[in-house]
Amino acid sequence: MARTLVAAIGRAAAVLALAVTLVGCGVNNVPTLEEKAKASWSEVQNQYQRRADLIPNLVETVKGFARQEQEVLTAVVEARAKATQVMIDASKLTDPAAVKAFQDAQAQLSGALGRLLAVSERYPDLKSNQNFLALQSQLEGTENRIAVARRDYIESVQAYNTELRTVPGRWIAGWLYPDAKPMATFTATPENQAPPKVSF
């Protein structure tokens, strides 16, 4: 009886030692980094939603001062509608085409917003309106938050993808997480690399 107790304790100690060794060698890195990347993506979407929520108020404020700019206002409203329809959940982050479609819709909205803000330069009364100034400031702050959220997402995806491609993460993913696939990241679109053109 004492021998079986000693053997059971020995087996339990061996299992515990194996578990500690596996945890120490990074067996949980793949799911941990994947969840961090998904959380970062949620923050990207959160900031884009914040921007989408600000746009109707901005459009209405500009509309009150610049009714003749209906084409620009319509372009912003349509771009916002399209951007809010193109959503991507965390399970599709491994699909580069889905991420690109999301990016393209957001880039189109960014371009339309840029044209809307350029319109404001033509209307001194609008530029001095407190509502417009407050909305413009909130929009600028949101654009900064979007940039930070995208940077954090890019860094999280880089860490996750690196874990999937390097040893021992590659082996651990192959053995324990065979469904783990690299995630897509943001890429700068050519039109966003050039400064916006403002003409009067």
PDB file of C-alpha atoms in Angstrom:
ATOM      1  CA  MET A   1       0.000   0.000   0.000  1.00  0.00           C
ATOM      2  CA  ALA A   2       2.803   2.397   0.833  1.00  0.00           C
ATOM      3  CA  ARG A   3       4.429   1.531  -2.493  1.00  0.00           C
ATOM      4  CA  THR A   4       1.284   2.408  -4.469  1.00  0.00           C
ATOM      5  CA  LEU A   5       0.961   5.663  -2.564  1.00  0.00           C
ATOM      6  CA  VAL A   6       4.582   6.540  -3.322  1.00  0.00           C
ATOM      7  CA  ALA A   7       4.055   5.574  -6.982  1.00  0.00           C
ATOM      8  CA  ALA A   8       0.887   7.699  -7.217  1.00  0.00           C
ATOM      9  CA  ILE A   9       2.666  10.667  -5.650  1.00  0.00           C
ATOM     10  CA  GLY A  10       5.572  10.124  -8.056  1.00  0.00           C
ATOM     11  CA  ARG A  11       3.218  10.098 -11.068  1.00  0.00           C
ATOM     12  CA  ALA A  12       1.435  13.213  -9.813  1.00  0.00           C
ATOM     13  CA  ALA A  13       4.786  14.963  -9.342  1.00  0.00           C
ATOM     14  CA  ALA A  14       5.861  13.926 -12.859  1.00  0.00           C
ATOM     15  CA  VAL A  15       2.602  15.268 -14.356  1.00  0.00           C
ATOM     16  CA  LEU A  16       2.990  18.507 -12.395  1.00  0.00           C
ATOM     17  CA  ALA A  17       6.614  18.860 -13.521  1.00  0.00           C
ATOM     18  CA  LEU A  18       5.571  18.241 -17.146  1.00  0.00           C
ATOM     19  CA  ALA A  19       2.786  20.837 -16.866  1.00  0.00           C
ATOM     20  CA  VAL A  20       5.166  23.428 -15.385  1.00  0.00           C
ATOM     21  CA  THR A  21       7.711  22.675 -18.120  1.00  0.00           C
ATOM     22  CA  LEU A  22       5.108  23.049 -20.880  1.00  0.00           C
ATOM     23  CA  VAL A  23       3.827  26.324 -19.449  1.00  0.00           C
ATOM     24  CA  GLY A  24       7.391  27.567 -19.094  1.00  0.00           C
ATOM     25  CA  CYS A  25       8.317  26.680 -22.674  1.00  0.00           C
ATOM     26  CA  GLY A  26       5.569  28.794 -24.208  1.00  0.00           C
ATOM     27  CA  VAL A  27       2.837  26.284 -24.877  1.00  0.00           C
ATOM     28  CA  ASN A  28       0.289  29.029 -24.160  1.00  0.00           C
ATOM     29  CA  ASN A  29       1.956  31.696 -26.297  1.00  0.00           C
ATOM     30  CA  VAL A  30      -0.060  30.942 -29.441  1.00  0.00           C
ATOM     31  CA  PRO A  31      -3.535  31.348 -27.897  1.00  0.00           C
ATOM     32  CA  THR A  32      -2.370  34.222 -25.689  1.00  0.00           C
ATOM     33  CA  LEU A  33      -0.975  36.183 -28.632  1.00  0.00           C
ATOM     34  CA  GLU A  34      -3.997  35.331 -30.761  1.00  0.00           C
ATOM     35  CA  GLU A  35      -6.359  36.696 -28.122  1.00  0.00           C
ATOM     36  CA  LYS A  36      -4.242  39.831 -27.752  1.00  0.00           C
ATOM     37  CA  ALA A  37      -4.409  40.418 -31.513  1.00  0.00           C
ATOM     38  CA  LYS A  38      -8.178  39.887 -31.500  1.00  0.00           C
ATOM     39  CA  ALA A  39      -8.550  42.335 -28.613  1.00  0.00           C
ATOM     40  CA  SER A  40      -6.437  44.861 -30.505  1.00  0.00           C
ATOM     41  CA  TRP A  41      -8.692  44.398 -33.526  1.00  0.00           C
ATOM     42  CA  SER A  42     -11.725  45.090 -31.357  1.00  0.00           C
ATOM     43  CA  GLU A  43     -10.156  48.399 -30.346  1.00  0.00           C
ATOM     44  CA  VAL A  44      -9.551  49.271 -34.017  1.00  0.00           C
ATOM     45  CA  GLN A  45     -13.224  48.640 -34.732  1.00  0.00           C
ATOM     46  CA  ASN A  46     -14.228  50.592 -31.630  1.00  0.00           C
ATOM     47  CA  GLN A  47     -12.343  53.667 -32.831  1.00  0.00           C
ATOM     48  CA  TYR A  48     -13.734  53.404 -36.371  1.00  0.00           C
ATOM     49  CA  GLN A  49     -17.222  53.189 -34.853  1.00  0.00           C
ATOM     50  CA  ARG A  50     -16.497  56.303 -32.800  1.00  0.00           C
ATOM     51  CA  ARG A  51     -15.580  58.106 -36.014  1.00  0.00           C
ATOM     52  CA  ALA A  52     -18.722  56.851 -37.757  1.00  0.00           C
ATOM     53  CA  ASP A  53     -20.820  58.113 -34.834  1.00  0.00           C
ATOM     54  CA  LEU A  54     -19.326  61.617 -35.106  1.00  0.00           C
ATOM     55  CA  ILE A  55     -19.924  61.985 -38.844  1.00  0.00           C
ATOM     56  CA  PRO A  56     -23.708  62.631 -38.864  1.00  0.00           C
ATOM     57  CA  ASN A  57     -23.283  65.569 -36.470  1.00  0.00           C
ATOM     58  CA  LEU A  58     -20.401  66.932 -38.514  1.00  0.00           C
ATOM     59  CA  VAL A  59     -22.385  66.628 -41.761  1.00  0.00           C
ATOM     60  CA  GLU A  60     -25.409  68.368 -40.247  1.00  0.00           C
ATOM     61  CA  THR A  61     -23.268  71.219 -38.943  1.00  0.00           C
ATOM     62  CA  VAL A  62     -21.581  71.718 -42.318  1.00  0.00           C
ATOM     63  CA  LYS A  63     -24.932  71.409 -44.096  1.00  0.00           C
ATOM     64  CA  GLY A  64     -26.238  74.400 -42.168  1.00  0.00           C
ATOM     65  CA  PHE A  65     -23.454  76.601 -43.541  1.00  0.00           C
ATOM     66  CA  ALA A  66     -22.653  75.068 -46.919  1.00  0.00           C
ATOM     67  CA  ARG A  67     -25.814  73.756 -48.536  1.00  0.00           C
ATOM     68  CA  GLN A  68     -24.295  74.186 -51.991  1.00  0.00           C
ATOM     69  CA  GLU A  69     -21.698  71.515 -51.147  1.00  0.00           C
ATOM     70  CA  GLN A  70     -24.308  68.789 -51.432  1.00  0.00           C
ATOM     71  CA  GLU A  71     -22.033  66.544 -53.530  1.00  0.00           C
ATOM     72  CA  VAL A  72     -19.353  66.458 -50.831  1.00  0.00           C
ATOM     73  CA  LEU A  73     -21.917  65.925 -48.071  1.00  0.00           C
ATOM     74  CA  THR A  74     -23.523  63.072 -50.013  1.00  0.00           C
ATOM     75  CA  ALA A  75     -20.122  61.462 -50.614  1.00  0.00           C
ATOM     76  CA  VAL A  76     -19.386  61.518 -46.875  1.00  0.00           C
ATOM     77  CA  VAL A  77     -22.767  60.029 -45.960  1.00  0.00           C
ATOM     78  CA  GLU A  78     -22.418  57.287 -48.608  1.00  0.00           C
ATOM     79  CA  ALA A  79     -18.833  56.496 -47.581  1.00  0.00           C
ATOM     80  CA  ARG A  80     -19.929  56.265 -43.935  1.00  0.00           C
ATOM     81  CA  ALA A  81     -22.764  53.905 -44.866  1.00  0.00           C
ATOM     82  CA  LYS A  82     -20.396  51.683 -46.826  1.00  0.00           C
ATOM     83  CA  ALA A  83     -17.741  51.724 -44.101  1.00  0.00           C
ATOM     84  CA  THR A  84     -20.229  50.686 -41.434  1.00  0.00           C
ATOM     85  CA  GLN A  85     -21.508  47.832 -43.619  1.00  0.00           C
ATOM     86  CA  VAL A  86     -18.052  46.347 -44.185  1.00  0.00           C
ATOM     87  CA  MET A  87     -17.332  44.759 -40.842  1.00  0.00           C
ATOM     88  CA  ILE A  88     -14.880  42.000 -40.108  1.00  0.00           C
ATOM     89  CA  ASP A  89     -14.972  39.928 -36.972  1.00  0.00           C
ATOM     90  CA  ALA A  90     -11.917  38.453 -35.324  1.00  0.00           C
ATOM     91  CA  SER A  91     -12.475  35.023 -36.894  1.00  0.00           C
ATOM     92  CA  LYS A  92     -11.820  36.484 -40.369  1.00  0.00           C
ATOM     93  CA  LEU A  93      -8.532  38.198 -39.532  1.00  0.00           C
ATOM     94  CA  THR A  94      -6.679  35.373 -41.286  1.00  0.00           C
ATOM     95  CA  ASP A  95      -8.375  36.341 -44.584  1.00  0.00           C
ATOM     96  CA  PRO A  96      -6.294  39.096 -46.248  1.00  0.00           C
ATOM     97  CA  ALA A  97      -9.090  39.861 -48.748  1.00  0.00           C
ATOM     98  CA  ALA A  98     -11.601  40.549 -45.956  1.00  0.00           C
ATOM     99  CA  VAL A  99      -9.133  42.798 -44.118  1.00  0.00           C
ATOM    100  CA  LYS A 100      -8.367  44.646 -47.381  1.00  0.00           C
ATOM    101  CA  ALA A 101     -12.090  45.198 -48.063  1.00  0.00           C
ATOM    102  CA  PHE A 102     -12.454  46.682 -44.573  1.00  0.00           C
ATOM    103  CA  GLN A 103      -9.378  48.869 -45.076  1.00  0.00           C
ATOM    104  CA  ASP A 104     -10.616  50.070 -48.474  1.00  0.00           C
ATOM    105  CA  ALA A 105     -14.004  51.082 -47.060  1.00  0.00           C
ATOM    106  CA  GLN A 106     -12.337  52.983 -44.219  1.00  0.00           C
ATOM    107  CA  ALA A 107      -9.889  54.641 -46.640  1.00  0.00           C
ATOM    108  CA  GLN A 108     -12.794  55.799 -48.794  1.00  0.00           C
ATOM    109  CA  LEU A 109     -14.430  57.340 -45.733  1.00  0.00           C
ATOM    110  CA  SER A 110     -11.149  59.004 -44.741  1.00  0.00           C
ATOM    111  CA  GLY A 111     -10.903  60.546 -48.202  1.00  0.00           C
ATOM    112  CA  ALA A 112     -14.485  61.812 -48.093  1.00  0.00           C
ATOM    113  CA  LEU A 113     -13.906  63.309 -44.642  1.00  0.00           C
ATOM    114  CA  GLY A 114     -10.766  65.007 -45.921  1.00  0.00           C
ATOM    115  CA  ARG A 115     -12.785  66.636 -48.713  1.00  0.00           C
ATOM    116  CA  LEU A 116     -15.459  67.693 -46.197  1.00  0.00           C
ATOM    117  CA  LEU A 117     -12.893  69.339 -43.954  1.00  0.00           C
ATOM    118  CA  ALA A 118     -11.332  71.030 -46.986  1.00  0.00           C
ATOM    119  CA  VAL A 119     -14.765  72.490 -47.811  1.00  0.00           C
ATOM    120  CA  SER A 120     -14.812  74.152 -44.421  1.00  0.00           C
ATOM    121  CA  GLU A 121     -11.865  76.310 -45.507  1.00  0.00           C
ATOM    122  CA  ARG A 122     -14.206  78.096 -47.943  1.00  0.00           C
ATOM    123  CA  TYR A 123     -16.642  79.155 -45.228  1.00  0.00           C
ATOM    124  CA  PRO A 124     -15.246  81.463 -42.548  1.00  0.00           C
ATOM    125  CA  ASP A 125     -18.510  81.360 -40.572  1.00  0.00           C
ATOM    126  CA  LEU A 126     -18.365  77.571 -40.482  1.00  0.00           C
ATOM    127  CA  LYS A 127     -14.717  77.551 -39.437  1.00  0.00           C
ATOM    128  CA  SER A 128     -15.563  79.766 -36.457  1.00  0.00           C
ATOM    129  CA  ASN A 129     -18.723  77.857 -35.440  1.00  0.00           C
ATOM    130  CA  GLN A 130     -18.260  76.297 -31.986  1.00  0.00           C
ATOM    131  CA  ASN A 131     -20.145  73.109 -32.884  1.00  0.00           C
ATOM    132  CA  PHE A 132     -17.983  72.604 -35.961  1.00  0.00           C
ATOM    133  CA  LEU A 133     -14.791  73.309 -34.049  1.00  0.00           C
ATOM    134  CA  ALA A 134     -15.764  70.858 -31.310  1.00  0.00           C
ATOM    135  CA  LEU A 135     -16.692  68.158 -33.828  1.00  0.00           C
ATOM    136  CA  GLN A 136     -13.518  68.759 -35.812  1.00  0.00           C
ATOM    137  CA  SER A 137     -11.469  68.455 -32.642  1.00  0.00           C
ATOM    138  CA  GLN A 138     -13.233  65.218 -31.674  1.00  0.00           C
ATOM    139  CA  LEU A 139     -12.686  63.864 -35.176  1.00  0.00           C
ATOM    140  CA  GLU A 140      -8.986  64.726 -35.067  1.00  0.00           C
ATOM    141  CA  GLY A 141      -8.712  63.023 -31.678  1.00  0.00           C
ATOM    142  CA  THR A 142     -10.505  59.981 -33.035  1.00  0.00           C
ATOM    143  CA  GLU A 143      -8.183  59.818 -36.043  1.00  0.00           C
ATOM    144  CA  ASN A 144      -5.255  59.810 -33.605  1.00  0.00           C
ATOM    145  CA  ARG A 145      -6.901  57.023 -31.601  1.00  0.00           C
ATOM    146  CA  ILE A 146      -7.448  55.058 -34.807  1.00  0.00           C
ATOM    147  CA  ALA A 147      -3.760  55.403 -35.642  1.00  0.00           C
ATOM    148  CA  VAL A 148      -2.769  54.168 -32.166  1.00  0.00           C
ATOM    149  CA  ALA A 149      -5.262  51.282 -32.282  1.00  0.00           C
ATOM    150  CA  ARG A 150      -4.025  50.229 -35.724  1.00  0.00           C
ATOM    151  CA  ARG A 151      -0.410  50.398 -34.526  1.00  0.00           C
ATOM    152  CA  ASP A 152      -1.257  48.239 -31.508  1.00  0.00           C
ATOM    153  CA  TYR A 153      -3.062  45.755 -33.756  1.00  0.00           C
ATOM    154  CA  ILE A 154      -0.123  45.611 -36.171  1.00  0.00           C
ATOM    155  CA  GLU A 155       2.272  44.933 -33.279  1.00  0.00           C
ATOM    156  CA  SER A 156      -0.018  42.237 -31.837  1.00  0.00           C
ATOM    157  CA  VAL A 157      -0.349  40.531 -35.206  1.00  0.00           C
ATOM    158  CA  GLN A 158       3.397  40.714 -35.730  1.00  0.00           C
ATOM    159  CA  ALA A 159       4.009  38.979 -32.384  1.00  0.00           C
ATOM    160  CA  TYR A 160       1.358  36.331 -33.142  1.00  0.00           C
ATOM    161  CA  ASN A 161       2.550  35.673 -36.699  1.00  0.00           C
ATOM    162  CA  THR A 162       6.177  35.530 -35.521  1.00  0.00           C
ATOM    163  CA  GLU A 163       5.209  32.965 -32.896  1.00  0.00           C
ATOM    164  CA  LEU A 164       3.573  30.833 -35.597  1.00  0.00           C
ATOM    165  CA  ARG A 165       6.654  31.000 -37.826  1.00  0.00           C
ATOM    166  CA  THR A 166       9.489  30.515 -35.341  1.00  0.00           C
ATOM    167  CA  VAL A 167      10.643  27.591 -33.241  1.00  0.00           C
ATOM    168  CA  PRO A 168       9.344  26.419 -30.768  1.00  0.00           C
ATOM    169  CA  GLY A 169       6.076  28.279 -31.435  1.00  0.00           C
ATOM    170  CA  ARG A 170       5.785  26.721 -34.867  1.00  0.00           C
ATOM    171  CA  TRP A 171       6.044  23.223 -33.381  1.00  0.00           C
ATOM    172  CA  ILE A 172       3.679  23.980 -30.533  1.00  0.00           C
ATOM    173  CA  ALA A 173       1.108  25.448 -32.937  1.00  0.00           C
ATOM    174  CA  GLY A 174       1.458  22.430 -35.217  1.00  0.00           C
ATOM    175  CA  TRP A 175       0.936  19.977 -32.352  1.00  0.00           C
ATOM    176  CA  LEU A 176      -1.570  21.740 -30.145  1.00  0.00           C
ATOM    177  CA  TYR A 177      -3.184  24.450 -32.303  1.00  0.00           C
ATOM    178  CA  PRO A 178      -3.329  23.082 -35.874  1.00  0.00           C
ATOM    179  CA  ASP A 179      -6.068  25.590 -36.828  1.00  0.00           C
ATOM    180  CA  ALA A 180      -3.878  28.590 -35.983  1.00  0.00           C
ATOM    181  CA  LYS A 181      -3.209  30.646 -39.115  1.00  0.00           C
ATOM    182  CA  PRO A 182      -1.313  33.910 -39.612  1.00  0.00           C
ATOM    183  CA  MET A 183      -3.465  37.034 -39.349  1.00  0.00           C
ATOM    184  CA  ALA A 184      -3.610  39.817 -41.909  1.00  0.00           C
ATOM    185  CA  THR A 185      -2.357  43.254 -40.975  1.00  0.00           C
ATOM    186  CA  PHE A 186      -2.993  46.782 -42.190  1.00  0.00           C
ATOM    187  CA  THR A 187      -1.186  48.092 -45.230  1.00  0.00           C
ATOM    188  CA  ALA A 188      -1.014  51.705 -46.290  1.00  0.00           C
ATOM    189  CA  THR A 189      -2.992  52.408 -49.426  1.00  0.00           C
ATOM    190  CA  PRO A 190      -1.223  54.455 -52.117  1.00  0.00           C
ATOM    191  CA  GLU A 191      -3.790  57.272 -51.925  1.00  0.00           C
ATOM    192  CA  ASN A 192      -3.177  57.648 -48.185  1.00  0.00           C
ATOM    193  CA  GLN A 193       0.561  58.084 -48.709  1.00  0.00           C
ATOM    194  CA  ALA A 194       0.157  61.294 -50.708  1.00  0.00           C
ATOM    195  CA  PRO A 195      -0.820  64.572 -49.020  1.00  0.00           C
ATOM    196  CA  PRO A 196      -4.433  65.603 -49.636  1.00  0.00           C
ATOM    197  CA  LYS A 197      -5.025  68.170 -52.374  1.00  0.00           C
ATOM    198  CA  VAL A 198      -6.964  71.217 -51.306  1.00  0.00           C
ATOM    199  CA  SER A 199      -8.057  73.616 -54.010  1.00  0.00           C
ATOM    200  CA  PHE A 200      -9.952  76.879 -53.630  1.00  0.00           C
TER     201      PHE A 200
END
